[in-house]
mmCIF file of C-alpha atoms in Angstrom:
data_model
loop_
_atom_site.group_PDB
_atom_site.id
_atom_site.type_symbol
_atom_site.label_atom_id
_atom_site.label_comp_id
_atom_site.label_asym_id
_atom_site.label_seq_id
_atom_site.Cartn_x
_atom_site.Cartn_y
_atom_site.Cartn_z
ATOM 1 C CA MET A 120 -78.635 58.525 -243.238
ATOM 2 C CA PHE A 121 -75.765 60.048 -245.160
ATOM 3 C CA THR A 122 -77.374 62.999 -246.844
ATOM 4 C CA SER A 123 -78.676 65.909 -244.924
ATOM 5 C CA THR A 124 -82.031 66.075 -246.674
ATOM 6 C CA GLY A 125 -85.088 65.061 -244.716
ATOM 7 C CA SER A 126 -85.506 63.747 -241.245
ATOM 8 C CA SER A 127 -84.176 60.458 -239.963
ATOM 9 C CA GLY A 128 -86.204 57.278 -239.705
ATOM 10 C CA LEU A 129 -88.849 55.899 -242.043
ATOM 11 C CA TYR A 130 -91.611 58.384 -241.333
ATOM 12 C CA LYS A 131 -93.893 58.762 -244.396
ATOM 13 C CA ALA A 132 -91.985 55.986 -246.194
ATOM 14 C CA PRO A 133 -93.964 52.732 -245.732
ATOM 15 C CA LEU A 134 -92.853 51.258 -249.057
ATOM 16 C CA SER A 135 -89.193 51.830 -248.254
ATOM 17 C CA LYS A 136 -89.707 50.211 -244.880
ATOM 18 C CA SER A 137 -91.314 47.142 -246.465
ATOM 19 C CA LEU A 138 -88.444 46.859 -248.965
ATOM 20 C CA LEU A 139 -86.014 46.982 -246.060
ATOM 21 C CA LEU A 140 -87.717 44.414 -243.864
ATOM 22 C CA VAL A 141 -89.283 41.783 -246.124
ATOM 23 C CA PRO A 142 -86.460 41.026 -248.634
ATOM 24 C CA SER A 143 -83.803 41.255 -245.918
ATOM 25 C CA ALA A 144 -85.688 38.836 -243.670
ATOM 26 C CA LEU A 145 -86.174 36.399 -246.547
ATOM 27 C CA SER A 146 -82.490 36.621 -247.471
ATOM 28 C CA LEU A 147 -81.458 35.783 -243.916
ATOM 29 C CA LEU A 148 -84.000 32.968 -243.811
ATOM 30 C CA LEU A 149 -82.654 31.414 -247.008
ATOM 31 C CA ALA A 150 -79.021 31.819 -245.946
ATOM 32 C CA LEU A 151 -79.348 30.477 -242.413
ATOM 33 C CA LEU A 152 -82.300 28.097 -242.297
ATOM 34 C CA LEU A 153 -83.243 27.129 -245.857
ATOM 35 C CA PRO A 154 -80.033 26.968 -247.917
ATOM 36 C CA HIS A 155 -81.450 24.098 -249.991
ATOM 37 C CA CYS A 156 -84.170 26.437 -251.307
ATOM 38 C CA GLN A 157 -81.742 29.023 -252.689
ATOM 39 C CA LYS A 158 -81.730 27.328 -256.097
ATOM 40 C CA LEU A 159 -85.319 28.479 -256.572
ATOM 41 C CA PHE A 160 -84.219 32.124 -256.378
ATOM 42 C CA VAL A 161 -81.256 31.967 -258.762
ATOM 43 C CA TYR A 162 -81.471 34.584 -261.516
ATOM 44 C CA ASP A 163 -80.662 32.267 -264.447
ATOM 45 C CA LEU A 164 -81.412 33.840 -267.830
ATOM 46 C CA HIS A 165 -80.370 30.634 -269.596
ATOM 47 C CA ALA A 166 -83.191 28.748 -267.854
ATOM 48 C CA VAL A 167 -85.610 31.561 -268.645
ATOM 49 C CA LYS A 168 -84.723 31.566 -272.322
ATOM 50 C CA ASN A 169 -84.300 27.852 -273.058
ATOM 51 C CA ASP A 170 -86.509 26.173 -270.449
ATOM 52 C CA PHE A 171 -89.177 28.910 -270.332
ATOM 53 C CA GLN A 172 -88.852 29.265 -266.560
ATOM 54 C CA ILE A 173 -90.464 32.683 -266.585
ATOM 55 C CA TRP A 174 -91.007 32.565 -262.840
ATOM 56 C CA ARG A 175 -87.261 33.098 -262.365
ATOM 57 C CA LEU A 176 -87.684 36.644 -263.648
ATOM 58 C CA ILE A 177 -89.709 37.296 -260.496
ATOM 59 C CA CYS A 178 -88.130 35.049 -257.870
ATOM 60 C CA GLY A 179 -84.585 35.738 -259.043
ATOM 61 C CA ARG A 180 -84.993 39.509 -258.995
ATOM 62 C CA ILE A 181 -86.505 40.082 -255.551
ATOM 63 C CA ILE A 182 -84.399 38.305 -252.917
ATOM 64 C CA CYS A 183 -80.615 38.645 -252.659
ATOM 65 C CA LEU A 184 -78.740 35.405 -252.114
ATOM 66 C CA ASP A 185 -75.554 37.243 -251.141
ATOM 67 C CA LEU A 186 -75.779 38.876 -247.719
ATOM 68 C CA LYS A 187 -73.285 41.565 -248.742
ATOM 69 C CA ASP A 188 -75.634 42.637 -251.514
ATOM 70 C CA THR A 189 -78.522 42.581 -249.040
ATOM 71 C CA PHE A 190 -76.677 44.877 -246.644
ATOM 72 C CA CYS A 191 -75.537 47.383 -249.281
ATOM 73 C CA SER A 192 -78.885 47.531 -251.072
ATOM 74 C CA SER A 193 -80.700 47.995 -247.752
ATOM 75 C CA LEU A 194 -78.522 50.976 -246.866
ATOM 76 C CA LEU A 195 -79.158 52.513 -250.272
ATOM 77 C CA ILE A 196 -82.920 51.962 -250.050
ATOM 78 C CA TYR A 197 -82.917 53.615 -246.646
ATOM 79 C CA ASN A 198 -81.162 56.646 -248.060
ATOM 80 C CA PHE A 199 -83.389 56.808 -251.160
ATOM 81 C CA ARG A 200 -86.523 56.909 -248.983
ATOM 82 C CA ILE A 201 -86.387 60.677 -249.508
ATOM 83 C CA PHE A 202 -87.966 60.141 -252.949
ATOM 84 C CA GLU A 203 -90.971 58.385 -251.456
ATOM 85 C CA ARG A 204 -91.491 61.337 -249.124
ATOM 86 C CA ARG A 205 -91.165 63.752 -252.000
ATOM 87 C CA TYR A 206 -93.188 61.992 -254.711
ATOM 88 C CA GLY A 207 -95.531 59.871 -252.604
ATOM 89 C CA SER A 208 -95.688 56.107 -252.265
ATOM 90 C CA ARG A 209 -97.629 55.528 -255.495
ATOM 91 C CA LYS A 210 -95.246 57.434 -257.746
ATOM 92 C CA PHE A 211 -92.243 55.958 -255.972
ATOM 93 C CA ALA A 212 -93.656 52.448 -256.438
ATOM 94 C CA SER A 213 -94.332 53.195 -260.104
ATOM 95 C CA PHE A 214 -90.705 54.195 -260.610
ATOM 96 C CA LEU A 215 -89.503 50.998 -258.939
ATOM 97 C CA LEU A 216 -91.903 48.873 -260.992
ATOM 98 C CA GLY A 217 -90.970 50.560 -264.258
ATOM 99 C CA SER A 218 -87.234 50.283 -263.678
ATOM 100 C CA TRP A 219 -87.646 46.668 -262.500
ATOM 101 C CA VAL A 220 -89.456 45.667 -265.719
ATOM 102 C CA LEU A 221 -87.220 47.659 -268.071
ATOM 103 C CA SER A 222 -84.042 46.351 -266.449
ATOM 104 C CA ALA A 223 -85.114 42.757 -267.165
ATOM 105 C CA LEU A 224 -85.240 43.631 -270.867
ATOM 106 C CA PHE A 225 -81.847 45.341 -270.712
ATOM 107 C CA ASP A 226 -80.419 42.305 -268.900
ATOM 108 C CA PHE A 227 -81.402 40.097 -271.808
ATOM 109 C CA LEU A 228 -79.943 42.512 -274.346
ATOM 110 C CA LEU A 229 -76.624 42.888 -272.517
ATOM 111 C CA VAL A 230 -76.226 39.139 -271.960
ATOM 112 C CA GLU A 231 -77.002 38.395 -275.597
ATOM 113 C CA ALA A 232 -74.565 41.105 -276.707
ATOM 114 C CA MET A 233 -71.791 39.612 -274.565
ATOM 115 C CA GLN A 234 -72.455 36.161 -275.948
ATOM 116 C CA TYR A 235 -72.554 37.387 -279.549
ATOM 117 C CA PHE A 236 -69.504 39.673 -279.492
ATOM 118 C CA PHE A 237 -67.283 38.000 -276.873
ATOM 119 C CA GLY A 238 -68.620 34.457 -276.639
ATOM 120 C CA ILE A 239 -69.170 34.731 -272.865
ATOM 121 C CA THR A 240 -72.062 32.517 -271.793
ATOM 122 C CA ALA A 241 -71.428 32.469 -268.033
ATOM 123 C CA ALA A 242 -73.000 35.909 -267.767
ATOM 124 C CA SER A 243 -76.449 34.329 -268.079
ATOM 125 C CA ASN A 244 -76.303 33.578 -264.341
ATOM 126 C CA LEU A 245 -76.646 37.067 -262.854
ATOM 127 C CA PRO A 246 -76.713 38.187 -259.203
ATOM 128 C CA SER A 247 -80.107 37.766 -257.595
ATOM 129 C CA GLY A 248 -82.048 40.403 -255.731
ATOM 130 C CA PHE A 249 -83.835 43.724 -256.016
ATOM 131 C CA LEU A 250 -80.681 45.369 -257.344
ATOM 132 C CA ALA A 251 -81.575 46.972 -260.669
ATOM 133 C CA PRO A 252 -84.189 49.384 -259.212
ATOM 134 C CA VAL A 253 -81.678 50.370 -256.521
ATOM 135 C CA PHE A 254 -79.163 51.353 -259.203
ATOM 136 C CA ALA A 255 -81.957 53.087 -261.129
ATOM 137 C CA LEU A 256 -82.581 55.367 -258.141
ATOM 138 C CA PHE A 257 -79.110 56.838 -258.620
ATOM 139 C CA VAL A 258 -80.490 58.719 -261.642
ATOM 140 C CA PRO A 259 -82.959 60.936 -259.706
ATOM 141 C CA PHE A 260 -80.449 61.049 -256.852
ATOM 142 C CA TYR A 261 -77.854 62.575 -259.172
ATOM 143 C CA CYS A 262 -80.311 64.907 -260.900
ATOM 144 C CA SER A 263 -82.516 66.066 -258.030
ATOM 145 C CA ILE A 264 -80.575 66.106 -254.767
ATOM 146 C CA PRO A 265 -78.373 69.208 -254.473
ATOM 147 C CA ARG A 266 -74.682 68.748 -253.881
ATOM 148 C CA VAL A 267 -73.499 70.423 -250.679
ATOM 149 C CA GLN A 268 -69.823 70.438 -249.773
ATOM 150 C CA VAL A 269 -69.044 69.042 -246.330
ATOM 151 C CA ALA A 270 -65.239 69.028 -246.289
ATOM 152 C CA GLN A 271 -62.329 69.555 -248.637
ATOM 153 C CA ILE A 272 -59.324 67.277 -248.843
ATOM 154 C CA LEU A 273 -56.248 67.163 -251.039
ATOM 155 C CA GLY A 274 -56.823 70.502 -252.672
ATOM 156 C CA PRO A 275 -59.537 70.237 -255.351
ATOM 157 C CA LEU A 276 -61.069 67.044 -253.916
ATOM 158 C CA SER A 277 -64.064 67.642 -251.692
ATOM 159 C CA ILE A 278 -66.451 65.506 -249.662
ATOM 160 C CA THR A 279 -70.119 66.305 -250.186
ATOM 161 C CA ASN A 280 -73.359 65.078 -248.688
ATOM 162 C CA LYS A 281 -73.569 62.572 -251.578
ATOM 163 C CA THR A 282 -70.045 61.137 -251.512
ATOM 164 C CA LEU A 283 -70.721 58.225 -249.166
ATOM 165 C CA ILE A 284 -73.754 57.170 -251.191
ATOM 166 C CA TYR A 285 -71.671 56.955 -254.352
ATOM 167 C CA ILE A 286 -69.000 54.992 -252.475
ATOM 168 C CA LEU A 287 -71.646 52.570 -251.230
ATOM 169 C CA GLY A 288 -72.991 52.199 -254.761
ATOM 170 C CA LEU A 289 -69.473 51.511 -256.008
ATOM 171 C CA GLN A 290 -69.097 48.846 -253.331
ATOM 172 C CA LEU A 291 -72.286 47.186 -254.533
ATOM 173 C CA PHE A 292 -71.155 47.579 -258.155
ATOM 174 C CA THR A 293 -67.948 45.624 -257.472
ATOM 175 C CA SER A 294 -69.419 42.946 -255.193
ATOM 176 C CA GLY A 295 -69.758 40.277 -257.913
ATOM 177 C CA SER A 296 -68.443 39.156 -261.279
ATOM 178 C CA TYR A 297 -71.410 40.127 -263.431
ATOM 179 C CA ILE A 298 -73.250 42.551 -261.203
ATOM 180 C CA TRP A 299 -72.079 45.325 -263.491
ATOM 181 C CA ILE A 300 -74.614 44.044 -266.050
ATOM 182 C CA VAL A 301 -77.413 44.505 -263.512
ATOM 183 C CA ALA A 302 -76.030 47.931 -262.589
ATOM 184 C CA ILE A 303 -75.873 49.150 -266.202
ATOM 185 C CA SER A 304 -79.352 47.844 -266.977
ATOM 186 C CA GLY A 305 -80.645 49.525 -263.822
ATOM 187 C CA LEU A 306 -79.078 52.871 -264.735
ATOM 188 C CA MET A 307 -80.426 52.623 -268.284
ATOM 189 C CA SER A 308 -83.923 51.833 -267.032
ATOM 190 C CA GLY A 309 -83.694 54.714 -264.552
ATOM 191 C CA LEU A 310 -82.715 57.095 -267.357
ATOM 192 C CA CYS A 311 -85.590 55.908 -269.537
ATOM 193 C CA TYR A 312 -88.167 56.234 -266.783
ATOM 194 C CA ASN A 313 -86.866 59.493 -265.336
ATOM 195 C CA SER A 314 -86.708 61.158 -268.764
ATOM 196 C CA LYS A 315 -90.189 59.790 -269.659
ATOM 197 C CA MET A 316 -88.793 58.186 -272.783
ATOM 198 C CA PHE A 317 -91.405 56.466 -274.978
ATOM 199 C CA GLN A 318 -94.003 57.418 -272.336
ATOM 200 C CA VAL A 319 -93.020 54.414 -270.218
ATOM 201 C CA HIS A 320 -94.097 56.269 -267.073
ATOM 202 C CA GLN A 321 -97.693 56.092 -268.299
ATOM 203 C CA VAL A 322 -97.579 52.411 -269.209
ATOM 204 C CA LEU A 323 -95.545 51.044 -266.298
ATOM 205 C CA CYS A 324 -97.299 52.614 -263.347
ATOM 206 C CA ILE A 325 -99.315 51.543 -260.323
ATOM 207 C CA PRO A 326 -103.085 51.915 -260.897
ATOM 208 C CA SER A 327 -104.916 54.148 -258.463
ATOM 209 C CA TRP A 328 -107.191 51.332 -257.271
ATOM 210 C CA MET A 329 -104.174 49.169 -256.455
ATOM 211 C CA ALA A 330 -102.481 52.022 -254.630
ATOM 212 C CA LYS A 331 -105.627 52.579 -252.548
ATOM 213 C CA PHE A 332 -105.881 48.864 -251.785
ATOM 214 C CA PHE A 333 -102.304 48.598 -250.533
ATOM 215 C CA SER A 334 -102.653 51.894 -248.687
ATOM 216 C CA TRP A 335 -105.627 50.452 -246.838
ATOM 217 C CA THR A 336 -104.163 46.997 -246.144
ATOM 218 C CA LEU A 337 -100.371 47.269 -245.863
ATOM 219 C CA GLU A 338 -99.616 50.885 -245.026
ATOM 220 C CA PRO A 339 -100.870 50.563 -241.412
ATOM 221 C CA ILE A 340 -98.474 47.622 -240.980
ATOM 222 C CA PHE A 341 -95.357 49.357 -242.307
ATOM 223 C CA SER A 342 -96.091 52.928 -241.264
ATOM 224 C CA SER A 343 -93.733 54.611 -238.807
ATOM 225 C CA SER A 344 -94.343 57.241 -236.192
ATOM 226 C CA GLU A 345 -93.034 60.747 -236.593
ATOM 227 C CA PRO A 346 -89.445 61.055 -235.307
ATOM 228 C CA THR A 347 -88.804 63.009 -232.161
ATOM 229 C CA SER A 348 -87.317 66.459 -232.404
ATOM 230 C CA GLU A 349 -84.394 65.591 -230.149
ATOM 231 C CA ALA A 350 -81.089 65.421 -231.988
ATOM 232 C CA ARG A 351 -78.307 63.026 -231.185
ATOM 233 C CA ILE A 352 -75.203 64.463 -229.591
ATOM 234 C CA GLY A 353 -71.947 62.945 -230.725
ATOM 235 C CA MET A 354 -70.083 60.797 -228.257
ATOM 236 C CA GLY A 355 -67.060 62.442 -226.741
ATOM 237 C CA ALA A 356 -68.205 65.961 -227.619
ATOM 238 C CA THR A 357 -67.169 68.751 -225.351
ATOM 239 C CA LEU A 358 -69.651 70.844 -223.414
ATOM 240 C CA ASP A 359 -69.255 73.780 -225.800
ATOM 241 C CA ILE A 360 -69.938 71.605 -228.817
ATOM 242 C CA GLN A 361 -73.017 70.150 -227.143
ATOM 243 C CA ARG A 362 -74.325 73.610 -226.361
ATOM 244 C CA GLN A 363 -73.689 74.751 -229.904
ATOM 245 C CA GLN A 364 -75.506 71.721 -231.318
ATOM 246 C CA ARG A 365 -78.477 72.327 -229.052
ATOM 247 C CA MET A 366 -78.608 75.994 -230.046
ATOM 248 C CA GLU A 367 -78.502 75.061 -233.730
ATOM 249 C CA LEU A 368 -81.275 72.535 -233.143
ATOM 250 C CA LEU A 369 -83.460 75.132 -231.425
ATOM 251 C CA ASP A 370 -82.824 77.663 -234.193
ATOM 252 C CA ARG A 371 -83.725 75.117 -236.860
ATOM 253 C CA GLN A 372 -86.895 74.081 -235.054
ATOM 254 C CA LEU A 373 -87.923 77.714 -234.782
ATOM 255 C CA MET A 374 -87.296 78.266 -238.469
ATOM 256 C CA PHE A 375 -89.238 75.116 -239.340
ATOM 257 C CA SER A 376 -92.261 76.210 -237.331
ATOM 258 C CA GLN A 377 -92.188 79.747 -238.707
ATOM 259 C CA PHE A 378 -91.801 78.488 -242.241
ATOM 260 C CA ALA A 379 -94.781 76.132 -241.860
ATOM 261 C CA GLN A 380 -96.846 78.953 -240.346
ATOM 262 C CA GLY A 381 -95.945 81.210 -243.233
ATOM 263 C CA ARG A 382 -96.975 78.649 -245.830
ATOM 264 C CA ARG A 383 -100.306 78.090 -244.093
ATOM 265 C CA GLN A 384 -100.984 81.826 -244.058
ATOM 266 C CA ARG A 385 -100.096 82.118 -247.720
ATOM 267 C CA GLN A 386 -102.445 79.279 -248.624
ATOM 268 C CA GLN A 387 -105.258 80.931 -246.675
ATOM 269 C CA GLN A 388 -104.646 84.454 -247.949
ATOM 270 C CA GLY A 389 -103.465 83.561 -251.459
ATOM 271 C CA GLY A 390 -100.605 86.038 -251.296
ATOM 272 C CA MET A 391 -96.909 86.280 -250.604
ATOM 273 C CA ILE A 392 -95.600 86.235 -247.052
ATOM 274 C CA ASN A 393 -93.498 89.024 -245.588
ATOM 275 C CA TRP A 394 -90.479 87.003 -244.544
ATOM 276 C CA ASN A 395 -88.894 90.033 -242.940
ATOM 277 C CA ARG A 396 -91.784 89.934 -240.464
ATOM 278 C CA LEU A 397 -91.452 86.196 -239.782
ATOM 279 C CA PHE A 398 -87.651 86.167 -239.659
ATOM 280 C CA PRO A 399 -86.465 89.481 -238.235
ATOM 281 C CA PRO A 400 -82.723 89.973 -237.828
ATOM 282 C CA LEU A 401 -81.680 88.452 -234.538
ATOM 283 C CA ARG A 402 -79.425 91.312 -233.405
ATOM 284 C CA GLN A 403 -81.355 94.186 -234.887
ATOM 285 C CA GLN A 404 -83.960 95.785 -232.641
ATOM 286 C CA GLN A 405 -86.257 98.568 -233.666
ATOM 287 C CA ASN A 406 -85.372 101.711 -231.739
ATOM 288 C CA VAL A 407 -87.657 104.658 -231.217
ATOM 289 C CA ASN A 408 -85.829 107.973 -231.399
ATOM 290 C CA TYR A 409 -87.361 111.192 -230.285
ATOM 291 C CA GLN A 410 -85.844 114.143 -232.062
ATOM 292 C CA GLY A 411 -87.593 117.487 -231.807
ATOM 293 C CA GLY A 412 -90.682 115.917 -230.258
ATOM 294 C CA ARG A 413 -91.238 113.666 -233.311
ATOM 295 C CA GLN A 414 -91.054 109.861 -233.340
ATOM 296 C CA SER A 415 -88.840 108.347 -236.024
ATOM 297 C CA GLU A 416 -88.184 104.718 -236.938
ATOM 298 C CA PRO A 417 -85.209 103.263 -238.803
ATOM 299 C CA ALA A 418 -85.814 102.309 -242.376
ATOM 300 C CA ALA A 419 -86.646 98.659 -243.030
ATOM 301 C CA PRO A 420 -83.694 96.640 -244.337
ATOM 302 C CA PRO A 421 -83.788 95.798 -248.047
ATOM 303 C CA PRO A 422 -84.985 92.277 -248.945
ATOM 304 C CA LEU A 423 -82.318 89.637 -249.107
ATOM 305 C CA GLU A 424 -81.068 88.977 -252.623
ATOM 306 C CA VAL A 425 -81.594 85.373 -253.633
ATOM 307 C CA SER A 426 -79.287 83.515 -255.985
ATOM 308 C CA GLU A 427 -81.119 82.687 -259.208
ATOM 309 C CA GLU A 428 -78.928 79.627 -259.609
ATOM 310 C CA GLN A 429 -80.164 78.210 -256.305
ATOM 311 C CA VAL A 430 -83.747 79.094 -257.225
ATOM 312 C CA ALA A 431 -83.326 77.221 -260.487
ATOM 313 C CA ARG A 432 -81.942 74.162 -258.680
ATOM 314 C CA LEU A 433 -84.920 74.073 -256.331
ATOM 315 C CA MET A 434 -87.328 74.498 -259.245
ATOM 316 C CA GLU A 435 -85.626 71.573 -260.999
ATOM 317 C CA MET A 436 -86.497 69.479 -257.943
ATOM 318 C CA GLY A 437 -90.179 70.229 -258.557
ATOM 319 C CA PHE A 438 -90.838 73.159 -256.216
ATOM 320 C CA SER A 439 -92.535 76.359 -257.322
ATOM 321 C CA ARG A 440 -90.580 79.569 -257.733
ATOM 322 C CA GLY A 441 -92.493 81.265 -254.916
ATOM 323 C CA ASP A 442 -91.721 78.482 -252.441
ATOM 324 C CA ALA A 443 -88.084 78.432 -253.531
ATOM 325 C CA LEU A 444 -87.700 82.200 -253.043
ATOM 326 C CA GLU A 445 -89.336 82.116 -249.623
ATOM 327 C CA ALA A 446 -87.296 79.161 -248.405
ATOM 328 C CA LEU A 447 -84.002 80.679 -249.580
ATOM 329 C CA ARG A 448 -84.780 84.021 -247.964
ATOM 330 C CA ALA A 449 -85.796 82.304 -244.746
ATOM 331 C CA SER A 450 -82.612 80.223 -244.665
ATOM 332 C CA ASN A 451 -80.286 83.101 -245.639
ATOM 333 C CA ASN A 452 -79.492 81.528 -249.032
ATOM 334 C CA ASP A 453 -78.558 78.190 -247.474
ATOM 335 C CA LEU A 454 -79.555 75.685 -250.166
ATOM 336 C CA ASN A 455 -79.346 72.696 -247.837
ATOM 337 C CA VAL A 456 -81.610 74.231 -245.175
ATOM 338 C CA ALA A 457 -84.023 75.492 -247.828
ATOM 339 C CA THR A 458 -84.275 71.985 -249.279
ATOM 340 C CA ASN A 459 -85.037 70.622 -245.814
ATOM 341 C CA PHE A 460 -87.791 73.191 -245.413
ATOM 342 C CA LEU A 461 -89.468 72.310 -248.695
ATOM 343 C CA LEU A 462 -89.147 68.550 -248.274
ATOM 344 C CA GLN A 463 -90.497 68.417 -244.728
ATOM 345 C CA HIS A 464 -93.304 70.971 -245.084
#
């Protein structure tokens, strides 16, 4: 939506689609038709601790009672769908489950710390909804998604492909009195799970049999079709801009198809692909010169030098060095385009 990684829509992201539709529909249902039932979904830690209402840890941490929180969290989940495409639905669900469980523990610790040090007891009534895992996803978002500058304003300040996501997270962070407790617990749980601290990723994970069951029963319901290759043209654009956008779209589609063909050939042959053959220079044509009755050909251009820093950033995202080198050479050292190649193929 805001970042330029991955295609639009919810293709190959059934879990993200279910998290967008089901909790949002239930939030609207409670707000518009069943307001008298909202008390059952209040995230009250005081009732959990003193009255042993353990069920509030589940009901109070799934459905948002504030429609502003529902809207902001839905936008963030839509943007973070890129992790489900990258890791797969099972691993993505395991991260959400682990951060959801760990954040409940951190909620208790933060509330008890506030009551012990500052005497604030009102913090036991925290904002409801699936908020902590959304904040936890900011950890892999910060660590894995490359930062690409889009525009520069006011000298050193620049707008990147991640700026609007951070602004939206800040909006959600400031939407309530004590939502900062949920945000901090979510970030802490995301750090613990992402860094594999105490091996929590092995304990709090989705079993394979459960993943297969939900893949067989629910994935056909929430699956989405592959998006069309037609790009949207901005309203009010001039004819030249429209032509330029269409040319860029055609070039990118060509590069996508050639990149996918190259990877298939490498998997079949088990070797490296000659990217100079797949991506010849557009304005360089091979001329045949006849001098003294002998045929001569111009020397092949040297291979494009690839930035080791960009290779390292792609390898940190989980891609192999060979794939990173090929994608960067194919995209002329454009890190954003290379990331798109590797994520979509």
